[in-house]
Coordinates of C-alpha atoms and ligand atoms in Angstrom, one line a residue:
X29 CA 0.0 0.0 0.0
X30 CA 2.9 2.4 0.8
X31 CA 2.8 5.8 2.6
X32 CA 3.0 9.3 1.1
X33 CA 3.5 12.6 2.9
X34 CA 4.2 16.1 1.5
X35 CA 4.9 19.4 3.4
X36 CA 5.0 23.0 2.4
X37 CA 5.3 25.6 5.1
X38 CA 7.7 27.6 7.3
X39 CA 9.4 24.7 9.2
X40 CA 12.1 22.4 8.2
X41 CA 10.2 19.6 6.3
X42 CA 12.6 16.7 6.8
X43 CA 11.6 16.0 10.5
X44 CA 7.9 16.3 9.7
X45 CA 8.2 14.0 6.7
X46 CA 10.1 11.3 8.6
X47 CA 7.7 11.5 11.6
X48 CA 4.8 11.2 9.1
X49 CA 6.3 8.2 7.4
X50 CA 6.7 6.4 10.7
X51 CA 3.1 7.0 11.4
X52 CA 2.3 5.3 8.0
X53 CA 4.7 2.3 8.7
X54 CA 1.7 0.1 9.5
X55 CA 0.8 0.2 5.7
X56 CA 4.0 -1.9 4.9
X57 CA 7.0 -0.9 2.8
X58 CA 10.3 -2.2 1.5
X59 CA 12.2 1.1 0.9
X60 CA 11.9 4.7 1.6
X61 CA 12.9 8.1 0.3
X62 CA 12.6 11.9 0.6
X63 CA 13.1 14.9 -1.6
X64 CA 13.4 18.4 -0.3
X65 CA 13.8 21.8 -2.0
X66 CA 16.6 23.6 -0.1
X67 CA 16.8 27.3 0.2
X68 CA 19.8 27.5 -2.1
X69 CA 21.1 25.0 -4.5
X70 CA 19.3 22.2 -6.3
X71 CA 16.6 19.7 -5.2
X72 CA 18.0 16.9 -2.9
X73 CA 16.9 13.3 -2.8
X74 CA 17.8 10.6 -0.3
X75 CA 16.6 7.0 -0.7
X76 CA 17.3 3.7 1.1
X77 CA 16.2 0.1 1.0
X78 CA 14.7 -1.4 4.1
X79 CA 13.4 0.2 7.2
X80 CA 13.1 3.9 7.8
X81 CA 16.0 3.9 10.3
X82 CA 18.2 3.3 7.2
X83 CA 16.9 6.5 5.6
X84 CA 17.3 8.3 9.0
X85 CA 21.0 7.2 9.1
X86 CA 21.5 8.4 5.6
X87 CA 20.0 11.7 6.5
X88 CA 22.3 12.0 9.5
X89 CA 25.3 11.4 7.2
X90 CA 24.1 13.6 4.4
X91 CA 21.5 16.0 5.9
X92 CA 19.1 18.0 3.8
X93 CA 17.1 21.0 4.8
X94 CA 14.2 22.9 3.2
X95 CA 10.6 23.9 4.0
X96 CA 9.1 22.1 1.0
X97 CA 9.5 18.3 0.8
X98 CA 7.9 14.9 0.0
X99 CA 8.5 11.5 1.5
X100 CA 7.5 8.0 0.5
X101 CA 7.6 4.5 1.8
X102 CA 7.5 2.1 -1.2
X103 CA 5.9 -1.2 -1.5
X104 CA 7.2 -2.4 -4.8
X105 CA 4.8 -3.5 -7.5
X106 CA 7.0 -2.9 -10.6
X107 CA 10.7 -3.4 -10.1
X108 CA 12.7 -4.9 -7.2
X109 CA 13.1 -3.1 -3.9
X110 CA 16.3 -1.3 -4.8
X111 CA 17.6 2.3 -4.2
X112 CA 17.1 3.1 -7.9
X113 CA 13.5 2.0 -7.8
X114 CA 12.8 3.7 -4.5
X115 CA 10.8 7.0 -4.7
X116 CA 11.0 9.9 -5.3
X117 CA 11.7 9.6 -9.0
X118 CA 13.0 12.6 -10.9
X119 CA 12.9 13.9 -14.5
X120 CA 16.1 14.3 -16.4
X121 CA 16.9 17.7 -15.2
X122 CA 16.5 16.5 -11.5
X123 CA 14.3 19.6 -10.9
X124 CA 11.0 17.8 -10.9
X125 CA 10.3 14.9 -8.5
X126 CA 7.3 12.6 -8.0
X127 CA 6.2 10.2 -5.4
X128 CA 3.4 7.7 -6.2
X129 CA 1.3 5.1 -4.5
X130 CA -0.5 2.7 -6.8
X131 CA 0.1 1.2 -10.3
X132 CA 0.1 3.0 -13.7
X133 CA -1.6 0.4 -15.8
X134 CA -0.6 1.9 -19.2
X135 CA 3.0 2.7 -18.2
X136 CA 4.6 0.4 -20.9
X137 CA 2.9 2.4 -23.7
X138 CA 3.9 5.7 -22.2
X139 CA 7.4 4.6 -21.5
X140 CA 8.0 3.3 -25.0
X141 CA 7.2 6.7 -26.3
X142 CA 9.1 8.8 -23.7
X143 CA 12.2 6.5 -23.8
X144 CA 13.0 7.9 -27.2
X145 CA 13.4 11.3 -25.6
X146 CA 14.5 10.6 -22.0
X147 CA 16.7 8.3 -20.2
X148 CA 14.9 6.0 -17.7
X149 CA 16.7 5.1 -14.5
X150 CA 14.4 2.7 -12.8
X151 CA 12.2 -0.3 -13.5
X152 CA 9.2 1.3 -12.0
X153 CA 5.9 2.3 -13.6
X154 CA 6.1 5.5 -11.5
X155 CA 9.1 6.9 -13.4
X156 CA 7.0 7.6 -16.5
X157 CA 5.0 10.1 -14.4
X158 CA 8.2 12.2 -13.9
X159 CA 9.2 12.2 -17.6
X160 CA 5.5 12.7 -18.8
X161 CA 4.9 15.7 -16.4
X162 CA 8.2 17.2 -17.4
X163 CA 7.3 16.7 -21.1
X164 CA 4.1 18.6 -20.5
X165 CA 5.7 21.3 -18.4
X166 CA 6.2 24.8 -19.7
X167 CA 6.3 26.9 -16.6
X168 CA 3.0 25.9 -14.9
X169 CA 3.4 22.8 -12.7
X170 CA -0.3 22.3 -12.0
X171 CA -1.1 22.4 -15.8
X172 CA 1.6 20.0 -16.4
X173 CA 0.2 17.5 -13.9
X174 CA -3.4 17.9 -15.0
X175 CA -2.5 17.4 -18.6
X176 CA -0.4 14.3 -17.8
X177 CA -3.1 12.7 -15.8
X178 CA -5.4 12.8 -18.7
X179 CA -3.1 10.1 -20.3
X180 CA -2.7 7.9 -17.4
X181 CA -4.8 4.8 -16.5
X182 CA -4.6 3.0 -13.2
X183 CA -4.5 3.7 -9.5
X184 CA -2.5 6.6 -8.1
X185 CA -1.9 9.0 -5.3
X186 CA 0.9 11.3 -6.5
X187 CA 2.7 14.4 -5.1
X188 CA 4.9 16.5 -7.4
X189 CA 7.4 19.2 -6.5
X190 CA 9.6 21.3 -8.8
X191 CA 12.8 23.2 -7.8
X192 CA 11.6 26.3 -9.7
X193 CA 8.4 26.4 -7.5
X194 CA 9.8 26.2 -4.0
X195 CA 6.4 27.1 -2.4
X196 CA 4.3 24.6 -4.2
X197 CA 3.0 21.0 -4.0
X198 CA 0.8 19.5 -6.7
X199 CA -1.0 16.3 -5.6
X200 CA -3.7 14.1 -7.1
X201 CA -5.5 10.8 -6.6
X202 CA -7.5 8.1 -8.2
X203 CA -8.2 4.8 -6.5
X204 CA -5.3 5.3 -3.9
X205 CA -5.9 7.2 -0.7
X206 CA -4.8 10.9 -0.2
X207 CA -5.8 13.5 2.2
X208 CA -5.0 17.2 2.4
X209 CA -4.4 18.8 5.9
X210 CA -4.5 22.5 6.4
X211 CA -2.4 24.3 9.0
X212 CA -1.4 27.8 9.8
X213 CA 1.0 29.0 7.2
X214 CA 1.8 25.3 6.4
X215 CA -0.1 22.6 4.5
X216 CA 0.2 18.9 4.1
X217 CA -0.8 15.9 2.0
X218 CA -0.7 12.3 3.2
X219 CA -2.0 8.8 2.7
X220 CA -3.7 8.8 6.0
X221 CA -4.7 11.1 8.8
X222 CA -2.3 9.9 11.6
X223 CA 0.7 11.1 9.5
X224 CA -0.2 14.8 10.2
X225 CA -2.4 14.8 13.2
X226 CA 0.4 16.2 15.4
X227 CA 0.3 19.3 13.2
X228 CA -3.3 20.1 12.4
X229 CA -6.9 18.7 12.7
X230 CA -8.3 20.3 9.5
X231 CA -8.7 17.7 6.8
X232 CA -9.9 17.7 3.2
X233 CA -10.6 14.2 1.8
X234 CA -9.7 14.1 -1.8
X235 CA -12.0 12.1 -4.0
X236 CA -11.0 10.2 -7.1
X237 CA -10.1 12.3 -10.0
X238 CA -9.2 15.4 -7.9
X239 CA -6.1 17.5 -7.8
X240 CA -4.8 20.0 -5.2
X241 CA -2.4 22.8 -5.6
X242 CA -0.9 23.6 -2.2
X243 CA 1.3 26.4 -1.1
X244 CA 2.0 27.4 2.5
X245 CA -0.7 30.0 2.4
X246 CA -3.6 28.2 0.5
X247 CA -5.0 25.1 -1.0
X248 CA -6.9 25.1 -4.4
X249 CA -8.8 22.1 -5.6
X250 CA -9.5 21.0 -9.2
X251 CA -11.0 18.1 -11.1
X252 CA -9.1 16.3 -13.9
X253 CA -10.8 18.4 -16.5
X254 CA -9.2 21.5 -14.9
X255 CA -12.3 23.0 -13.3
X256 CA -12.0 24.6 -9.9
X257 CA -13.9 22.9 -7.2
X258 CA -15.0 23.6 -3.6
X259 CA -14.1 21.1 -1.0
X260 CA -15.4 20.7 2.6
X261 CA -13.0 20.9 5.5
X262 CA -13.6 18.2 8.2
X263 CA -12.3 18.6 11.8
X264 CA -10.7 15.6 13.2
X265 CA -11.8 15.1 16.9
X266 CA -9.9 11.8 17.5
X267 CA -6.5 11.5 19.0
X268 CA -3.6 9.8 17.1
X269 CA -4.3 6.3 18.5
X270 CA -8.0 6.5 17.6
X271 CA -6.9 8.0 14.1
X272 CA -4.7 5.1 13.6
X273 CA -7.7 2.9 14.1
X274 CA -9.5 4.9 11.4
X275 CA -12.5 5.5 13.6
X276 CA -12.9 1.8 14.6
X277 CA -12.9 0.7 18.2
X278 CA -10.1 -1.9 17.6
X279 CA -7.4 -2.5 15.0
X280 CA -8.9 -5.9 14.4
X281 CA -12.2 -4.4 13.5
X282 CA -10.5 -1.9 11.1
X283 CA -8.5 -4.7 9.5
X284 CA -11.6 -6.8 9.0
X285 CA -13.5 -3.8 7.4
X286 CA -10.5 -3.0 5.3
X287 CA -10.4 -6.5 3.7
X288 CA -12.4 -5.6 0.5
X289 CA -10.3 -2.5 -0.2
X290 CA -7.0 -4.2 0.7
X291 CA -7.9 -7.0 -1.7
X292 CA -8.9 -4.6 -4.4
X293 CA -5.7 -2.6 -4.0
X294 CA -3.4 -5.6 -4.1
X295 CA -5.1 -6.8 -7.3
X296 CA -5.2 -3.4 -9.0
X297 CA -2.9 -3.3 -12.0
X298 CA -2.4 -7.0 -11.9
X299 CA -5.5 -7.8 -13.8
X300 CA -6.1 -6.6 -17.3
X301 CA -9.7 -6.9 -18.2
X302 CA -9.2 -5.8 -21.8
X303 CA -6.5 -8.6 -22.3
X304 CA -8.2 -11.0 -20.1
X305 CA -4.7 -11.6 -18.4
X306 CA -3.3 -11.7 -14.9
X307 CA 0.2 -10.1 -14.3
X308 CA 2.3 -11.6 -11.5
X309 CA 5.7 -10.9 -12.8
X310 CA 7.3 -10.5 -9.3
X311 CA 6.6 -14.1 -8.5
X312 CA 9.3 -15.1 -10.9
X313 CA 7.6 -18.4 -12.1
X314 CA 6.8 -19.0 -15.8
X315 CA 3.5 -20.7 -17.0
X316 CA 5.4 -24.0 -17.6
X317 CA 6.7 -24.1 -14.0
X318 CA 3.3 -23.2 -12.6
X319 CA 1.7 -26.0 -14.6
X320 CA 4.3 -28.6 -13.3
X321 CA 3.1 -28.4 -9.7
X322 CA 0.9 -31.2 -8.5
X323 CA 0.4 -30.1 -5.0
X324 CA 0.6 -26.9 -2.9
X325 CA 1.6 -26.3 0.6
X326 CA 0.7 -23.1 2.3
X327 CA 2.8 -22.1 5.4
X328 CA 1.7 -19.5 7.8
X329 CA 1.0 -18.6 11.3
X330 CA -1.9 -16.8 13.1
X331 CA -4.2 -14.8 10.9
X332 CA -2.0 -15.6 7.9
X333 CA -2.9 -19.2 8.5
X334 CA -6.6 -18.4 8.2
X335 CA -5.8 -16.5 4.9
X336 CA -4.2 -19.7 3.8
X337 CA -7.3 -21.6 4.5
X338 CA -9.3 -19.2 2.3
X339 CA -6.6 -19.6 -0.4
X340 CA -7.0 -23.4 -0.2
X341 CA -10.7 -23.1 -0.9
X342 CA -10.2 -20.9 -4.1
X343 CA -7.0 -22.7 -5.4
X344 CA -8.6 -26.2 -5.2
X345 CA -11.8 -24.9 -6.8
X346 CA -10.2 -23.0 -9.6
X347 CA -6.9 -24.8 -10.2
X348 CA -8.0 -28.3 -9.2
X349 CA -4.6 -28.8 -7.3
X350 CA -4.7 -30.3 -3.7
X351 CA -3.6 -27.7 -1.1
X352 CA -2.4 -28.3 2.4
X353 CA -2.3 -25.5 4.9
X354 CA 0.3 -26.0 7.5
X355 CA 1.3 -24.1 10.7
X356 CA 4.8 -22.9 9.9
X357 CA 5.8 -23.6 13.5
X358 CA 4.8 -27.3 13.0
X359 CA 6.2 -27.8 9.6
X360 CA 9.8 -27.1 10.6
X361 CA 9.6 -29.9 13.3
X362 CA 8.1 -32.5 11.1
X363 CA 9.3 -34.5 8.1
X364 CA 6.9 -33.0 5.7
X365 CA 6.5 -34.4 2.2
X366 CA 7.8 -32.0 -0.3
X367 CA 9.5 -32.3 -3.7
X368 CA 10.2 -30.3 -6.8
X369 CA 6.5 -30.7 -7.9
X370 CA 5.3 -29.1 -4.6
X371 CA 4.7 -25.4 -4.6
X372 CA 5.4 -24.0 -1.2
X373 CA 3.8 -20.6 -0.4
X374 CA 4.7 -18.8 2.8
X375 CA 2.4 -16.1 4.1
X376 CA 3.4 -13.5 6.6
X377 CA 1.7 -10.2 7.4
X378 CA 4.9 -8.5 8.7
X379 CA 7.3 -10.4 6.3
X380 CA 9.3 -11.2 9.4
X381 CA 7.5 -14.1 11.2
X382 CA 10.5 -16.2 12.2
X383 CA 8.7 -19.6 12.1
X384 CA 7.5 -18.9 8.5
X385 CA 10.9 -17.7 7.3
X386 CA 12.5 -20.9 8.8
X387 CA 9.9 -23.2 7.4
X388 CA 10.3 -21.5 4.0
X389 CA 14.0 -22.2 4.1
X390 CA 13.3 -25.8 5.1
X391 CA 11.0 -26.1 2.1
X392 CA 13.7 -24.7 -0.2
X393 CA 16.1 -27.4 1.1
X394 CA 13.6 -29.9 -0.1
X395 CA 13.5 -28.1 -3.5
Ligands
LIG3 N1 4.0 1.0 -8.5 C1 4.9 1.9 -7.8 C2 6.3 1.1 -7.6 O1 6.4 -0.1 -7.8 C3 4.4 2.3 -6.4 C4 4.4 1.3 -5.5 C5 3.7 1.8 -4.1 O2 2.5 2.1 -4.1 O3 4.5 1.8 -3.1 O4 7.3 1.7 -7.4

């Protein structure tokens, strides 16, 4: 899902951005990055793979300072979790940078066209946005973003900054979450309310197909056709913990209610209705390999185990392959049957469940 935060105001943005990204950590991520427009000199970017503390270390070694900035925690969909694929992504001049949550479904077609003019440095779908917006840019950043988004299909929450407009953030969303938060002489955008709740309680919820142009003094809202629109400001009465629970009494309730949207988000961009195809490139198995499996073992613990039981139901029904769901903690102490025709799938919500990681290693040993 990833996390996004943008700041324009009178304070140093770095600390606000890092703190905001920490509040969005619950969304999951594999790398993180930040871009800041300094008072003097060119736009600065820092990116690191792994936890936010790696980015913090990098910022201690090579600090950046400026009162306009954006930050991102990436959960890779297109391209491995590497520094070069981490956001923000910039145009060729390095003056324009973009962060993005979601998937640009028609990025290949846009990339093929733009690669004739610009050098691409990452494997991401996101990078096309940086070059496309730059390609449409002739002095007005909002206009360039608005025009570019007319060409883009898919799910996105994006924030764009440009070194020539140090008091400006342009952000937009379709099918990925983005809120605008209004302060005193400072304004924010973020994926979710907890990221900014230490600074202001005045929130505008962006709807799909809406853009915002933010300076420290004001916020102007538009639709994708470029018409100005009025938006309602809501006041958040909850505290941070309640905000993290999204208005639900318990995290578990929130997660239960989020299941349809989490499911939709993780499938967005992986299903092409027009081609009737499913894209699961990151899995690294080709069709012949997938067809060679005659049984499937799912390894998981806790709620992931229950997710595995749901998967068993669907896989057996649709693929007609027998599925066992095993507690990862038991698997490692048994002598489970497994060979090169067995597909083993490990599920872990945090990606760090020790029993599941060890069980997956055990399965690898059995090929
Ligand atoms: N699709 C983009 C990427 O792979 C954004 C992923 C995200 O939402 O974090 O870089």
